[in-house]
Coordinates of C-alpha atoms in Angstrom, one line a residue:
M15 CA 16.3 -15.3 -0.7
N16 CA 19.1 -17.4 0.8
E17 CA 17.5 -17.8 4.2
E18 CA 18.6 -21.4 5.0
A19 CA 20.1 -20.3 8.3
T20 CA 17.1 -18.5 9.8
L21 CA 14.3 -20.3 8.1
P22 CA 14.0 -23.1 10.7
S23 CA 13.5 -20.5 13.5
V24 CA 10.8 -18.8 11.4
I25 CA 8.9 -21.9 10.5
E26 CA 9.1 -23.5 13.9
S27 CA 7.8 -20.4 15.6
I28 CA 4.7 -20.2 13.4
P29 CA 1.6 -21.4 15.4
K30 CA 0.3 -24.6 14.0
E31 CA -3.2 -23.9 15.4
I32 CA -5.0 -20.6 15.8
S33 CA -8.3 -20.0 17.5
G34 CA -11.0 -19.3 15.0
V35 CA -8.9 -20.7 12.1
D36 CA -9.7 -24.1 10.6
E37 CA -6.3 -24.7 8.9
V38 CA -2.9 -23.1 8.9
H39 CA -0.7 -23.5 5.9
I40 CA 2.9 -22.2 5.4
L41 CA 3.9 -20.8 2.0
V42 CA 7.6 -20.1 1.2
V43 CA 8.3 -17.6 -1.5
D44 CA 11.8 -18.4 -2.8
D45 CA 13.1 -15.3 -4.6
G46 CA 15.9 -16.8 -6.6
S47 CA 17.8 -18.5 -3.7
T48 CA 21.2 -20.2 -4.5
D49 CA 21.5 -21.9 -1.1
R50 CA 19.4 -24.7 0.5
T51 CA 16.4 -22.6 1.4
I52 CA 14.0 -24.9 -0.5
E53 CA 15.5 -28.1 0.9
V54 CA 15.5 -26.8 4.4
A55 CA 11.8 -25.8 4.1
R56 CA 10.9 -29.2 2.7
D57 CA 12.7 -30.9 5.6
L58 CA 10.6 -28.8 8.0
G59 CA 7.4 -30.0 6.4
V60 CA 6.5 -27.1 4.0
V61 CA 4.6 -28.2 0.9
H62 CA 3.6 -24.9 -0.6
F63 CA 6.3 -23.0 -2.6
V64 CA 6.5 -20.1 -5.1
R65 CA 9.9 -20.1 -6.8
H66 CA 11.5 -17.5 -8.9
A67 CA 14.3 -18.5 -11.3
R68 CA 16.1 -15.2 -10.5
N69 CA 15.7 -12.5 -7.9
M70 CA 12.5 -10.5 -8.7
G71 CA 12.4 -8.2 -5.6
L72 CA 10.1 -7.9 -2.6
A73 CA 7.1 -6.4 -4.4
R74 CA 6.9 -9.2 -7.0
S75 CA 7.5 -11.8 -4.4
F76 CA 4.6 -10.5 -2.3
R77 CA 2.3 -10.3 -5.3
D78 CA 3.1 -13.8 -6.4
G79 CA 2.7 -15.2 -2.9
V80 CA -0.7 -13.5 -2.6
D81 CA -1.9 -14.9 -5.9
Y82 CA -0.8 -18.4 -4.8
A83 CA -2.6 -18.1 -1.5
L84 CA -5.8 -16.8 -3.0
A85 CA -5.8 -19.5 -5.6
H86 CA -5.5 -22.1 -2.8
G87 CA -8.5 -20.7 -0.9
A88 CA -6.8 -18.7 1.9
D89 CA -9.2 -16.5 3.9
V90 CA -6.4 -14.6 5.7
V91 CA -2.9 -14.1 4.5
V92 CA -0.1 -13.2 6.9
N93 CA 3.2 -12.0 5.6
T94 CA 6.4 -12.4 7.6
D95 CA 10.1 -12.3 6.7
G96 CA 12.5 -15.1 6.3
D97 CA 15.2 -13.4 8.4
N98 CA 13.2 -14.0 11.6
Q99 CA 13.0 -10.3 12.5
Y100 CA 9.3 -10.7 13.4
P101 CA 7.8 -12.6 16.3
Q102 CA 5.7 -15.3 14.4
E103 CA 4.1 -16.4 17.7
R104 CA 2.1 -13.1 17.6
I105 CA 0.4 -14.2 14.4
P106 CA -2.9 -15.0 16.3
D107 CA -2.9 -11.4 17.6
L108 CA -2.6 -10.1 14.0
V109 CA -5.4 -12.2 12.6
Q110 CA -7.9 -11.7 15.5
P111 CA -9.2 -8.3 14.3
I112 CA -9.9 -9.8 10.9
L113 CA -11.6 -12.8 12.3
E114 CA -13.8 -10.6 14.5
G115 CA -14.7 -8.4 11.5
R116 CA -13.1 -5.3 12.9
A117 CA -10.3 -4.9 10.3
D118 CA -9.4 -5.7 6.7
I119 CA -5.7 -5.3 7.3
V120 CA -3.6 -5.5 10.5
I121 CA -0.1 -4.2 10.6
A122 CA 2.4 -4.9 13.4
D123 CA 3.9 -1.9 15.1
R124 CA 7.5 -2.7 15.6
Q125 CA 7.8 0.2 18.1
T126 CA 10.9 1.4 16.2
A127 CA 11.8 3.9 18.9
T128 CA 12.8 1.0 21.1
I129 CA 14.7 -1.1 18.6
Q130 CA 18.3 -1.0 19.7
H131 CA 20.1 -1.6 16.4
F132 CA 18.3 1.3 14.8
S133 CA 20.4 4.5 14.8
P134 CA 18.7 7.7 16.1
F135 CA 18.6 9.0 12.5
K136 CA 16.9 5.8 11.2
R137 CA 14.3 6.0 14.1
A138 CA 13.6 9.6 13.2
M139 CA 13.2 8.8 9.5
Q140 CA 10.9 5.8 10.3
R141 CA 8.7 8.2 12.3
V142 CA 8.7 10.8 9.5
G143 CA 8.1 8.2 6.8
S144 CA 5.0 6.9 8.7
Q145 CA 3.7 10.4 9.1
V146 CA 4.0 11.1 5.4
V147 CA 2.3 7.8 4.5
N148 CA -0.5 8.5 7.0
A149 CA -1.0 12.0 5.5
A150 CA -1.3 10.4 2.0
A151 CA -3.5 7.6 3.1
G152 CA -5.7 9.3 5.7
T153 CA -4.6 6.8 8.3
A154 CA -3.0 6.9 11.8
L155 CA -0.5 4.1 11.8
P156 CA 2.6 4.2 14.0
D157 CA 4.7 2.0 11.8
A158 CA 3.8 2.2 8.1
A159 CA 7.0 0.4 7.0
S160 CA 6.4 -2.8 8.9
G161 CA 6.2 -5.9 6.7
F162 CA 4.6 -8.1 9.4
R163 CA 1.0 -7.9 8.3
A164 CA -2.3 -9.8 8.0
Y165 CA -4.7 -9.3 5.1
S166 CA -8.3 -10.5 4.7
R167 CA -9.2 -12.2 1.4
N168 CA -11.5 -9.4 0.5
S169 CA -8.8 -6.7 1.0
L170 CA -6.4 -8.6 -1.3
F171 CA -9.0 -8.6 -4.1
R172 CA -9.0 -4.8 -3.9
L173 CA -5.3 -4.1 -3.6
N174 CA -3.0 -4.0 -6.6
V175 CA 0.8 -3.9 -6.3
V176 CA 2.4 -1.9 -9.1
T177 CA 5.7 -0.8 -7.6
Q178 CA 8.9 -2.7 -8.2
F179 CA 10.5 -1.8 -4.9
S180 CA 8.4 -2.4 -1.8
Y181 CA 4.7 -3.0 -1.4
C182 CA 4.5 -1.7 2.2
M183 CA 3.9 2.0 1.6
E184 CA 1.9 1.5 -1.6
T185 CA -0.6 -0.9 -0.1
I186 CA -1.3 1.4 2.9
I187 CA -2.0 4.3 0.6
Q188 CA -4.3 2.2 -1.6
A189 CA -6.1 0.7 1.4
G190 CA -6.6 4.1 3.0
N191 CA -8.0 5.7 -0.2
K192 CA -10.2 2.6 -0.8
R193 CA -11.6 3.0 2.8
L194 CA -10.4 -0.4 4.0
R195 CA -10.2 -0.8 7.7
I196 CA -6.7 -0.9 9.1
E197 CA -5.6 -1.7 12.6
S198 CA -2.2 -1.8 14.3
V199 CA -0.9 -4.3 16.9
P200 CA 2.3 -3.5 18.9
V201 CA 5.0 -6.2 18.8
E202 CA 8.6 -6.6 19.9
T203 CA 11.0 -7.6 17.1
N204 CA 13.6 -10.4 17.4
A205 CA 17.3 -9.7 17.5
K206 CA 18.9 -8.7 14.2
T207 CA 20.2 -11.6 12.1
R208 CA 21.7 -9.9 9.1
E209 CA 21.8 -6.6 7.1
S210 CA 18.9 -5.7 4.9
R211 CA 19.0 -6.9 1.3
L212 CA 16.2 -4.6 0.2
F213 CA 18.5 -1.6 0.1
K214 CA 22.2 -0.7 0.3
N215 CA 21.9 2.1 2.8
I216 CA 19.2 4.3 4.4
W217 CA 19.5 7.0 1.7
Q218 CA 18.6 4.5 -1.1
H219 CA 15.7 3.3 1.0
M220 CA 14.5 6.8 1.6
F221 CA 14.8 7.7 -2.1
K222 CA 13.0 4.6 -3.4
S223 CA 10.3 4.8 -0.7
G224 CA 9.8 8.5 -1.5
I225 CA 9.2 7.6 -5.2
A226 CA 6.7 4.8 -4.3
I227 CA 4.8 7.1 -1.9
T228 CA 4.7 10.0 -4.4
R229 CA 3.5 7.7 -7.2
S230 CA 0.8 6.2 -5.0
F231 CA -0.3 9.6 -3.7
L232 CA -0.6 11.0 -7.2
M233 CA -2.5 8.0 -8.3
F234 CA -5.3 8.8 -5.9
N235 CA -5.0 12.5 -5.3
P236 CA -3.6 14.3 -8.4
H237 CA -5.9 17.2 -7.8
T238 CA -4.2 18.1 -4.5
V239 CA -0.9 18.6 -6.2
L240 CA -2.1 20.2 -9.5
V241 CA -4.6 22.6 -7.8
T242 CA -1.9 23.7 -5.3
L243 CA 0.6 24.3 -8.1
G244 CA -2.0 26.0 -10.3
V245 CA -3.0 28.4 -7.5
I246 CA 0.6 29.3 -6.6
M247 CA 1.5 29.9 -10.2
S248 CA -1.6 32.0 -10.8
L249 CA -0.7 34.2 -7.9
L250 CA 2.9 34.5 -8.9
G251 CA 1.7 35.4 -12.4
L252 CA -1.0 37.9 -11.5
V253 CA 1.1 40.0 -9.2
P254 CA 3.6 41.2 -11.9
M255 CA 0.9 41.3 -14.5
V256 CA -1.2 43.7 -12.3
R257 CA 2.0 45.7 -11.5
W258 CA 2.7 46.1 -15.2
F259 CA -0.9 47.0 -16.0
V260 CA -0.9 49.7 -13.3
L261 CA 2.4 51.1 -14.6
W262 CA 1.0 51.0 -18.1
I263 CA -2.0 53.1 -17.1
L264 CA 0.4 55.6 -15.5
G265 CA 2.4 55.7 -18.7
E266 CA 5.4 53.8 -17.5
G267 CA 4.7 50.4 -18.8
S268 CA 7.3 50.5 -21.6
G269 CA 10.2 50.0 -19.2
N270 CA 8.7 47.1 -17.3
L271 CA 8.3 44.4 -19.9
Q272 CA 10.1 41.9 -17.7
S273 CA 7.2 42.0 -15.3
L274 CA 4.8 41.2 -18.3
L275 CA 7.1 38.4 -19.4
F276 CA 7.5 37.0 -15.9
G277 CA 3.7 37.1 -15.3
A278 CA 2.9 35.5 -18.6
V279 CA 5.2 32.6 -18.0
F280 CA 3.7 31.8 -14.6
L281 CA 0.1 32.2 -15.9
L282 CA 0.9 29.8 -18.7
G283 CA 2.3 27.3 -16.1
A284 CA -0.9 27.7 -14.1
F285 CA -3.0 27.1 -17.2
L286 CA -1.1 23.9 -18.0
C287 CA -1.6 22.7 -14.4
F288 CA -5.4 23.1 -14.7
V289 CA -5.3 21.3 -18.1
L290 CA -3.3 18.5 -16.6
L291 CA -5.9 18.4 -13.8
V292 CA -8.7 17.7 -16.2
I293 CA -6.6 14.9 -17.8
A294 CA -5.6 13.5 -14.4
D295 CA -9.3 13.4 -13.4
L296 CA -10.2 11.5 -16.5
L297 CA -7.4 9.1 -15.9
R298 CA -8.5 8.6 -12.3
T299 CA -12.0 7.7 -13.5
N300 CA -10.5 5.2 -16.0
R301 CA -8.3 3.7 -13.2
V302 CA -11.3 3.3 -10.9
L303 CA -13.2 1.4 -13.7
L304 CA -10.1 -0.8 -14.4
E305 CA -9.6 -1.6 -10.8
D306 CA -13.3 -2.5 -10.4
T307 CA -12.9 -4.8 -13.4
L308 CA -9.7 -6.3 -12.1
E309 CA -11.4 -7.0 -8.7
R310 CA -14.2 -8.8 -10.4
I311 CA -11.7 -10.8 -12.4
K312 CA -9.8 -11.8 -9.3
R313 CA -13.0 -12.9 -7.6
I314 CA -13.9 -15.1 -10.6
E315 CA -10.3 -16.4 -11.0
F316 CA -9.8 -17.2 -7.3
G317 CA -13.2 -18.4 -6.5
G318 CA -14.9 -15.4 -5.0
P319 CA -14.8 -14.1 -1.4
H320 CA -14.5 -16.4 1.6
L321 CA -14.1 -14.8 5.0
G322 CA -15.8 -11.5 5.2
G323 CA -17.4 -11.8 1.9
S324 CA -17.8 -9.0 -0.5
S325 CA -18.3 -5.4 0.5
Y326 CA -22.1 -5.8 0.4
T327 CA -24.9 -8.3 0.9
V328 CA -28.1 -8.8 -0.9
V329 CA -31.2 -8.1 1.2
D330 CA -34.7 -9.3 0.1
L331 CA -37.4 -6.8 1.0
P332 CA -41.1 -7.5 1.5
E333 CA -43.3 -7.6 -1.6
D334 CA -45.0 -4.3 -0.8
A335 CA -41.7 -2.4 -0.3
D336 CA -41.9 0.9 -2.1
G337 CA -44.9 -0.4 -4.1
V338 CA -42.7 -2.9 -6.0
D339 CA -43.5 -6.6 -6.0
E340 CA -39.9 -7.9 -6.0
V341 CA -37.1 -5.6 -4.8
Q342 CA -33.4 -6.4 -4.0
R343 CA -31.1 -3.8 -2.5
M344 CA -27.5 -3.9 -1.5
R345 CA -26.5 -3.3 2.1
H346 CA -22.9 -2.0 2.3
E347 CA -20.5 -2.6 5.2
D348 CA -21.1 0.9 6.5
G349 CA -24.8 0.1 6.9
S350 CA -26.1 2.1 4.0

């Protein structure tokens, strides 16, 4: 949005040729710009655009850009920002692990501890935020908030952006829980060109990122939260209940009804947690089925997999295999 001043530096620094890549195309996602962003991009030779009539936000812009790229046959999609904070000349390093089949997603590590315009507090929060995301996703990424990324076509079929704020945290948690392979490449960012338009201050960013992380974590791991709460509430409920029961046996229970009430409330809360756990597990099963259907629809809509193919290949076995004349089995990426 409104990047006419920095867009020339971004586009001119994007490599026109990359080893192992047949064609390089630049797509500009215009999120409701009111300046000459589109005209500047056209003057620089860009022919691919996604335009929003009004500002829709980062997550929607990313999703629409991905849909456009997949529809036009992209095998690898690289995302960078229009403010020129990322070193576009490092794009070949980002896509190389995907081209070699080692990774589905590659995320640039900005090495935030070395960024001069980051305050000590912001550096610390970036580190803590990455640790939280890694814990939720089962990954070990040094910079989870980095938006400078490369995605394989196959990974984009499996990822679904549902947040309205930023896709960065959500896609990592999804990718980690869906067992996609993620690598990190260290880069040095360019000098700061402007203040962030994604959030007003660090507190707003932390709040919205926290909501996105929590929602994504609960989507894949509701049992972790509900079982923990259920066990804690059960213990808090059993202790006063046992205390009351012992006092009742000793003939002193009439004066300790508050223990009975306290225990009953927490045991009821524990029961509700376990009921919600059953519902959440059923919802998770339904989500998995819906995501599988959505992935298949994407492959049909966008022409199926290109680079990397699907997550399995069909292997023809000899006629006498297992005593069956004609057998076909699926070989997954993990070799099974």
